[in-house]
XYZ file of C-alpha atoms in Angstrom:
520
model
C -40.151 4.858 -27.175
C -43.616 4.125 -26.388
C -46.117 6.625 -23.855
C -44.369 4.913 -20.826
C -41.186 6.129 -21.488
C -37.634 4.290 -22.219
C -37.816 0.768 -21.459
C -35.157 -0.132 -18.830
C -33.073 -2.982 -20.133
C -32.730 -6.407 -18.337
C -29.386 -6.478 -16.144
C -27.905 -9.761 -15.118
C -27.048 -9.613 -11.551
C -23.522 -10.965 -10.910
C -24.212 -11.935 -7.272
C -20.935 -10.607 -6.189
C -21.003 -7.930 -3.195
C -20.002 -4.708 -4.415
C -19.945 -5.597 -8.161
C -23.504 -4.718 -9.173
C -22.826 -1.729 -7.675
C -20.004 -0.600 -9.440
C -21.901 -1.447 -12.517
C -24.636 0.358 -11.477
C -27.132 -2.512 -12.074
C -25.052 -5.550 -13.242
C -24.212 -6.868 -16.357
C -26.576 -5.938 -19.260
C -28.002 -8.965 -20.858
C -26.812 -10.250 -24.305
C -23.660 -8.023 -24.159
C -20.170 -9.424 -24.455
C -17.573 -8.439 -21.534
C -13.838 -8.966 -21.599
C -12.338 -9.763 -17.979
C -8.640 -9.039 -18.223
C -5.746 -9.550 -15.585
C -2.474 -11.447 -15.233
C -2.534 -15.149 -13.795
C -3.262 -15.104 -10.040
C -5.658 -12.026 -10.636
C -9.008 -13.722 -9.739
C -10.516 -13.618 -13.243
C -11.702 -17.855 -12.958
C -13.094 -17.218 -9.559
C -14.920 -14.048 -10.776
C -16.632 -15.761 -13.580
C -17.836 -19.092 -11.484
C -19.119 -16.885 -8.680
C -21.401 -15.000 -11.372
C -21.964 -18.661 -12.842
C -23.324 -20.369 -9.765
C -25.360 -17.087 -8.623
C -27.124 -17.644 -12.161
C -27.767 -21.032 -11.487
C -29.139 -20.948 -7.966
C -31.622 -18.175 -9.907
C -32.783 -21.211 -12.227
C -30.633 -20.100 -15.182
C -28.229 -22.312 -17.786
C -24.421 -21.513 -17.853
C -22.275 -22.808 -20.573
C -18.631 -22.746 -19.200
C -15.890 -23.513 -22.116
C -12.206 -23.438 -21.421
C -9.458 -23.087 -23.796
C -6.784 -24.005 -21.060
C -4.711 -27.198 -20.641
C -6.313 -27.404 -16.919
C -8.400 -30.579 -16.652
C -12.095 -29.703 -15.123
C -11.480 -32.303 -12.435
C -8.948 -29.815 -11.141
C -10.986 -26.621 -11.854
C -14.165 -28.198 -9.851
C -11.801 -29.386 -7.256
C -10.099 -25.858 -6.832
C -13.754 -24.531 -6.498
C -15.458 -26.831 -4.057
C -13.137 -25.298 -1.543
C -15.238 -21.652 -1.890
C -18.669 -21.222 -0.321
C -20.713 -20.412 -3.597
C -19.967 -23.600 -4.954
C -22.683 -25.658 -4.909
C -22.480 -29.505 -6.474
C -25.894 -29.566 -7.299
C -25.648 -27.357 -10.014
C -22.922 -29.130 -11.834
C -23.667 -30.834 -14.370
C -27.117 -29.519 -14.103
C -27.494 -25.780 -14.766
C -23.866 -25.425 -15.022
C -21.885 -27.568 -18.065
C -17.805 -27.345 -18.443
C -16.785 -27.890 -22.017
C -13.102 -28.105 -22.845
C -12.879 -26.907 -26.221
C -8.803 -26.729 -26.407
C -8.659 -29.917 -28.705
C -10.999 -28.346 -31.268
C -9.289 -25.099 -31.368
C -6.096 -26.826 -31.817
C -7.077 -29.131 -34.646
C -9.903 -26.951 -36.439
C -8.660 -23.403 -35.724
C -11.094 -20.182 -34.758
C -13.501 -21.644 -37.310
C -14.330 -24.921 -35.607
C -13.836 -23.160 -32.264
C -16.896 -20.604 -33.612
C -19.153 -23.523 -34.768
C -18.769 -25.476 -31.369
C -20.056 -22.423 -29.461
C -22.983 -21.949 -31.597
C -23.865 -25.627 -31.312
C -23.585 -25.498 -27.612
C -24.961 -22.290 -26.722
C -28.114 -23.367 -28.341
C -28.267 -27.189 -27.112
C -27.557 -25.749 -23.642
C -30.069 -23.031 -23.774
C -27.540 -20.943 -22.001
C -28.307 -17.377 -20.875
C -24.646 -17.149 -19.606
C -21.258 -17.937 -21.697
C -17.841 -18.037 -20.242
C -15.017 -18.515 -22.326
C -12.110 -19.004 -20.461
C -8.471 -18.660 -22.052
C -8.793 -16.261 -25.084
C -5.015 -16.166 -25.022
C -4.512 -19.468 -26.610
C -7.297 -18.386 -29.500
C -4.970 -14.994 -30.021
C -1.675 -17.322 -30.219
C -3.486 -19.789 -32.391
C -5.290 -17.285 -34.919
C -3.294 -16.781 -38.587
C -4.042 -12.728 -38.007
C -5.248 -10.088 -35.866
C -7.927 -9.647 -38.364
C -9.092 -13.184 -37.770
C -9.324 -12.847 -34.169
C -11.332 -9.721 -34.826
C -13.507 -11.737 -36.923
C -13.897 -14.445 -34.418
C -15.126 -12.109 -31.580
C -17.475 -10.336 -34.084
C -19.167 -13.695 -34.942
C -19.794 -14.779 -31.189
C -20.831 -11.488 -30.209
C -23.368 -11.570 -33.043
C -24.502 -15.018 -32.247
C -24.735 -14.450 -28.564
C -26.610 -11.095 -28.721
C -29.070 -12.731 -30.887
C -29.840 -15.430 -28.481
C -30.028 -13.053 -25.728
C -26.470 -15.100 -23.900
C -24.711 -12.667 -21.943
C -20.855 -13.442 -22.494
C -17.941 -13.384 -20.450
C -14.287 -13.611 -22.104
C -11.584 -14.453 -19.833
C -7.990 -13.253 -20.706
C -4.561 -12.133 -19.798
C -4.889 -9.147 -22.207
C -1.452 -10.087 -23.867
C 0.756 -7.396 -24.795
C 0.127 -3.906 -23.087
C -1.995 -1.437 -24.253
C -5.480 -1.314 -26.159
C -5.894 -3.605 -28.744
C -8.422 -4.197 -31.656
C -10.885 -6.534 -29.606
C -10.967 -4.378 -26.833
C -12.519 -1.911 -28.793
C -15.668 -4.505 -30.062
C -16.685 -5.512 -26.592
C -19.270 -4.032 -24.541
C -17.138 -3.445 -21.674
C -13.800 -4.254 -19.942
C -13.486 -5.399 -16.650
C -9.538 -5.205 -15.540
C -8.022 -7.039 -12.199
C -4.862 -6.072 -11.123
C -2.503 -6.901 -8.020
C -0.574 -3.994 -7.030
C 2.498 -3.897 -4.692
C 3.289 -1.152 -2.343
C 6.243 -2.100 -0.363
C 5.949 -5.393 1.005
C 2.128 -5.003 0.878
C -0.396 -6.638 -2.080
C -3.616 -4.787 -2.967
C -6.297 -6.236 -5.404
C -7.818 -3.566 -7.523
C -11.023 -3.824 -9.978
C -11.322 -1.011 -12.409
C -14.355 -0.685 -15.396
C -12.500 0.874 -18.375
C -15.356 0.353 -20.459
C -19.269 -0.100 -19.901
C -21.195 0.713 -23.180
C -24.750 2.266 -22.533
C -24.745 2.317 -18.817
C -23.122 4.442 -16.061
C -20.484 3.118 -13.793
C -18.657 3.933 -10.883
C -15.030 4.859 -12.000
C -12.088 4.652 -10.323
C -9.886 1.763 -8.642
C -12.264 -0.400 -6.353
C -10.145 -2.493 -4.108
C -11.121 -5.850 -3.543
C -10.582 -9.127 -1.590
C -10.638 -12.950 -2.360
C -11.836 -15.078 0.879
C -13.290 -18.596 1.197
C -16.542 -16.478 0.079
C -15.144 -15.513 -3.395
C -14.533 -12.284 -4.313
C -15.968 -8.804 -2.391
C -15.859 -5.427 -4.423
C -15.449 -2.401 -1.971
C -16.415 0.347 -4.136
C -14.298 3.446 -3.985
C -15.916 5.823 -1.277
C -15.512 8.918 -3.093
C -17.736 7.345 -6.379
C -20.297 6.384 -3.437
C -21.128 9.760 -2.646
C -23.654 11.592 -4.184
C -22.239 14.881 -5.319
C -25.562 16.123 -6.145
C -27.022 15.914 -2.331
C -26.250 19.275 -0.812
C -26.216 19.397 3.110
C -28.686 21.458 4.318
C -28.471 24.312 6.842
C -28.292 22.459 9.606
C -30.069 22.203 12.671
C -29.333 24.694 15.943
C -29.329 21.447 18.214
C -26.189 20.375 20.081
C -24.431 17.142 20.463
C -23.117 17.238 24.000
C -20.264 15.281 25.199
C -21.869 14.973 28.933
C -18.622 15.850 30.607
C -19.029 18.913 32.872
C -17.217 22.188 31.618
C -16.677 20.836 28.516
C -20.080 21.428 27.359
C -20.206 24.691 28.718
C -17.155 25.291 26.836
C -19.050 24.340 23.694
C -22.374 26.431 24.609
C -23.818 23.218 24.635
C -22.073 20.899 22.596
C -21.194 20.528 19.409
C -23.651 21.525 16.573
C -25.705 18.221 15.445
C -24.553 16.779 11.956
C -21.024 18.820 12.193
C -17.615 16.531 12.106
C -15.192 17.294 15.235
C -11.515 16.417 15.719
C -10.176 15.244 18.909
C -6.686 16.098 18.214
C -3.776 15.581 21.148
C -1.167 13.133 21.779
C -1.516 9.563 23.283
C -2.598 9.648 26.863
C -4.533 12.999 26.671
C -7.939 11.524 26.892
C -8.979 11.481 23.364
C -10.578 8.195 23.198
C -12.566 8.600 26.989
C -13.872 11.643 25.345
C -15.312 10.178 22.521
C -16.571 7.113 24.556
C -18.432 9.772 26.588
C -19.627 11.610 23.328
C -21.501 8.045 22.206
C -22.749 7.511 25.791
C -24.472 10.963 26.195
C -26.181 10.576 22.992
C -27.693 7.062 23.971
C -29.004 8.801 26.928
C -30.539 11.396 24.891
C -32.294 8.811 22.556
C -29.533 9.131 19.606
C -27.808 5.927 19.233
C -24.047 5.713 18.195
C -21.554 3.546 16.524
C -17.942 3.017 17.680
C -15.261 2.296 15.102
C -12.299 1.040 17.117
C -9.115 0.188 15.990
C -6.853 -0.173 19.018
C -8.791 -1.751 22.075
C -11.193 -4.852 21.259
C -14.487 -4.548 22.777
C -13.940 -6.192 26.018
C -11.079 -4.102 26.713
C -13.073 -0.867 25.791
C -15.862 -1.734 27.953
C -13.525 -2.409 30.904
C -11.591 0.806 30.233
C -14.681 2.809 29.891
C -15.980 1.577 33.423
C -12.852 2.384 34.950
C -13.997 5.890 34.804
C -17.558 5.351 35.282
C -19.048 5.204 32.105
C -21.085 1.940 31.980
C -21.254 1.004 28.312
C -22.479 -2.691 28.359
C -26.250 -1.696 29.012
C -26.235 0.373 26.008
C -24.907 -2.305 23.791
C -27.360 -4.731 25.015
C -30.429 -2.193 24.325
C -28.728 -1.650 20.767
C -28.522 2.008 21.678
C -24.487 1.200 21.006
C -22.744 -0.403 18.284
C -19.119 -1.612 18.386
C -17.101 -2.534 15.230
C -13.324 -3.251 16.053
C -10.647 -3.696 13.114
C -7.250 -4.651 14.292
C -4.807 -1.874 12.726
C -3.071 -4.321 10.654
C -3.326 -4.424 6.810
C -7.142 -3.114 6.639
C -8.304 -1.849 3.224
C -9.518 1.725 3.398
C -12.522 1.066 0.982
C -13.931 -1.795 2.942
C -13.605 0.346 5.923
C -15.645 3.113 4.174
C -18.277 0.444 3.048
C -18.691 -0.276 6.759
C -18.931 3.400 7.438
C -21.596 4.066 4.830
C -23.681 1.215 5.956
C -23.743 2.273 9.004
C -24.355 6.031 8.038
C -27.114 5.448 5.840
C -28.791 2.807 7.903
C -30.793 5.461 9.656
C -30.398 3.970 13.248
C -27.178 5.969 13.772
C -27.192 9.280 14.989
C -23.635 9.398 16.499
C -20.299 7.973 15.006
C -16.778 7.892 16.943
C -14.446 6.835 14.978
C -10.996 6.070 16.815
C -8.930 7.079 14.791
C -7.518 8.530 11.643
C -3.844 6.930 11.962
C -5.616 3.675 11.473
C -7.393 5.159 8.244
C -3.722 6.588 6.989
C -2.020 3.003 7.215
C -4.869 1.639 5.509
C -4.353 3.502 2.299
C -1.117 2.667 0.346
C -1.795 6.266 -1.310
C -1.135 8.484 1.868
C -2.573 11.177 -0.469
C -5.855 10.018 -0.868
C -6.990 9.857 2.896
C -7.903 13.286 2.959
C -10.103 13.078 -0.240
C -11.672 10.084 1.739
C -12.463 11.669 4.808
C -13.943 14.892 2.916
C -16.373 12.391 1.180
C -17.189 10.663 4.384
C -17.618 14.047 5.974
C -19.985 15.254 3.267
C -22.259 12.089 3.489
C -22.186 12.662 7.318
C -23.696 16.259 6.759
C -26.305 15.168 4.135
C -27.489 12.532 6.792
C -27.209 14.978 9.826
C -25.136 12.037 11.412
C -22.561 13.998 14.011
C -18.969 12.534 13.516
C -16.214 13.004 16.157
C -12.759 11.199 15.111
C -9.360 11.250 16.997
C -6.055 12.237 15.286
C -2.757 12.226 16.782
C -0.746 15.150 17.133
C 3.360 14.620 15.991
C 4.759 15.735 19.051
C 3.588 15.498 22.874
C 5.816 18.585 23.832
C 7.435 21.351 22.399
C 6.802 24.846 20.885
C 5.020 23.646 17.615
C 1.647 22.277 16.932
C 1.227 20.033 13.613
C -1.647 18.865 12.307
C -1.173 15.433 10.799
C -3.406 15.883 7.947
C -3.676 18.705 5.240
C -6.814 20.508 4.161
C -8.107 20.105 7.580
C -11.361 22.457 6.657
C -12.566 20.229 4.344
C -12.806 17.555 6.769
C -13.707 19.104 9.851
C -15.828 21.911 11.337
C -14.720 21.516 14.884
C -11.391 21.043 16.553
C -10.746 20.211 20.272
C -7.132 20.271 21.223
C -5.904 18.213 24.160
C -2.396 18.196 25.849
C 0.004 17.003 28.454
C 1.844 20.054 30.333
C 4.200 19.930 33.236
C 3.399 21.996 35.773
C 4.497 21.742 39.286
C 6.550 18.809 38.516
C 3.577 16.658 37.592
C 1.891 15.798 34.219
C -1.699 17.978 34.010
C -4.084 17.323 31.298
C -6.032 20.093 29.609
C -8.277 20.540 27.193
C -9.011 23.966 24.489
C -11.266 24.775 21.773
C -9.404 25.840 18.746
C -12.333 25.856 16.245
C -16.309 25.492 16.044
C -17.740 26.647 12.690
C -20.350 29.346 12.935
C -20.492 29.364 16.675
C -19.171 30.726 19.686
C -17.374 28.928 22.434
C -15.291 29.615 25.231
C -11.555 29.722 24.100
C -9.876 29.479 27.446
C -7.318 26.565 28.553
C -8.877 24.002 31.320
C -7.749 21.420 33.003
C -9.339 17.938 32.192
C -9.702 15.790 34.959
C -10.140 11.937 34.407
C -11.298 10.066 37.700
C -13.076 6.704 38.527
C -16.111 9.120 38.819
C -15.971 10.166 35.257
C -14.790 13.193 33.370
C -14.441 16.724 34.335
C -13.394 19.710 32.869
C -12.495 21.904 35.198
C -11.208 26.200 35.800
C -8.944 27.831 33.175
C -5.138 27.670 34.177
C -5.302 31.203 35.721
C -1.501 30.763 37.063
C -0.242 29.091 33.691
C 1.527 30.305 30.915
C 2.810 29.022 27.919
C 0.420 25.973 27.955
C 0.182 25.296 24.312
C 3.995 24.574 23.965
C 3.452 21.868 26.675
C 6.424 23.510 28.726
C 4.223 25.418 31.100
C 5.278 28.113 33.624
C 3.617 29.949 36.457
C 3.492 33.697 36.744
C 5.616 33.295 39.985
C 8.511 31.854 37.415
C 8.435 34.809 35.398
C 11.214 37.504 36.072
C 10.280 39.793 38.925
C 10.295 43.657 37.776
C 13.278 45.409 39.706
C 12.404 47.092 42.725
C 12.385 51.009 43.481
C 15.451 51.808 45.970
C 14.373 53.055 49.186
C 14.183 56.915 50.133
C 17.685 57.157 52.067
C 19.227 55.184 49.270
C 18.132 57.412 46.720
C 19.005 60.610 49.019
C 22.718 59.501 49.471
C 22.856 58.676 45.352
C 21.518 62.525 44.689
C 23.996 63.710 47.328
C 26.907 61.774 45.528
C 26.141 62.791 42.707
C 26.136 66.444 43.708
C 29.763 66.551 45.049
C 32.420 68.442 42.991
C 34.802 66.192 40.829
C 38.266 66.412 41.794
C 41.075 67.491 38.818
C 41.695 64.730 36.034
C 45.221 64.367 37.564
C 44.332 64.031 41.175
C 41.871 61.041 39.670
C 44.599 59.609 38.129
C 47.209 59.709 41.018
C 44.293 57.901 43.100
C 44.034 55.561 40.635
C 47.581 54.547 40.883
């Protein structure tokens, strides 16, 4: 180690979105990595995507196949992907079939061919596709280990990074897995009728990496990895004490209840049934932020931007000018088969951009549906909330209550203290033969607030919170009643009635036998 400290080892960028993040910089130069996965998991696309990225960087690549599939079929399939560049073949990328050499000469002949071709092509990246064929033809496990070790020594001396693709054969850890510098596992998991692709790094020698299962998808652009959100949040960054500033909703009456708004940099849940006004409150929150010089981002799942703009304009919120000025950003994802960590990547990008000070996420149910593992959503939200606190971004998101009417109010998620400092509760209630909306504050951490139940008015001129429901009782149950409907107390008898009752009580009672005869 010299006086300048440890030398940073060179990395080989994969060019696959998200993968270099998972690998904390990319593959280590001159090392050997094994990519495992069943047929259809995406091994060949992953390897070729790395190859073409290296070729565009001016490096030479040798792609050696041990499969019966012809290179013509392989190239034809790759031509449908956007990263394929025909100018790189056969220039910087050379495809070579070694299946016949392996079949006729065994592992020794294959090893000799690899040494010769890597040197001849001056390759900085070698891909050996189809190790399973070598496993099946190997005379023993020891011979296979010897082949892997020899390949590793040669490529390391030359400085050639090696990718070995295999199905993994039998289940469990095997000797050759312990010899390589890294193991990347590609899987397709089935949850009900849904299939989710996941990448996990089982081993990455000499470097840190993001642990856990990271979702990915294969599109016309190739693989895109979405690192697990919980692994992306730096646990060493502790939120500060926060500021005394308030993030107002811009709704008269509501901001008064909140002593000027929710604390800046905090997270707020808008809890209520459909139709209670949650989305409109969130839109008003973003519009008020834009007016105060705090740009916002609206993550929508239920209404496309055009419908959202029309809905907001119907209550006096004109958001189109805010979009045009760049004070408001809108992301729309239909609530179908979303990938939770894809949503997380988009949210983190917005939070860390430095442009956005307010985020409205509408809503929690879409996140829950995006995760096949329901218990994970609370951890996902907790990581997201912590990131917002660290960056001092104020987050508001909606959550639907499980019932519109009834005496019980159930929260749709557990561990609510981890995922929100503030809770606003909205509900519909029947009063005087009409449905009326009300809002109340259940919680504002470290701050005073007005806990009264107040009517929420939604009109063509905007939202407004009125006076408390002074005449209403049992509003939180959704089955309200007025004071006049309560059972009135018994009125006192008049003075004359009391006198007659007293006089009657003072009269002497007749003997028992007389009372008996009167009864007959």
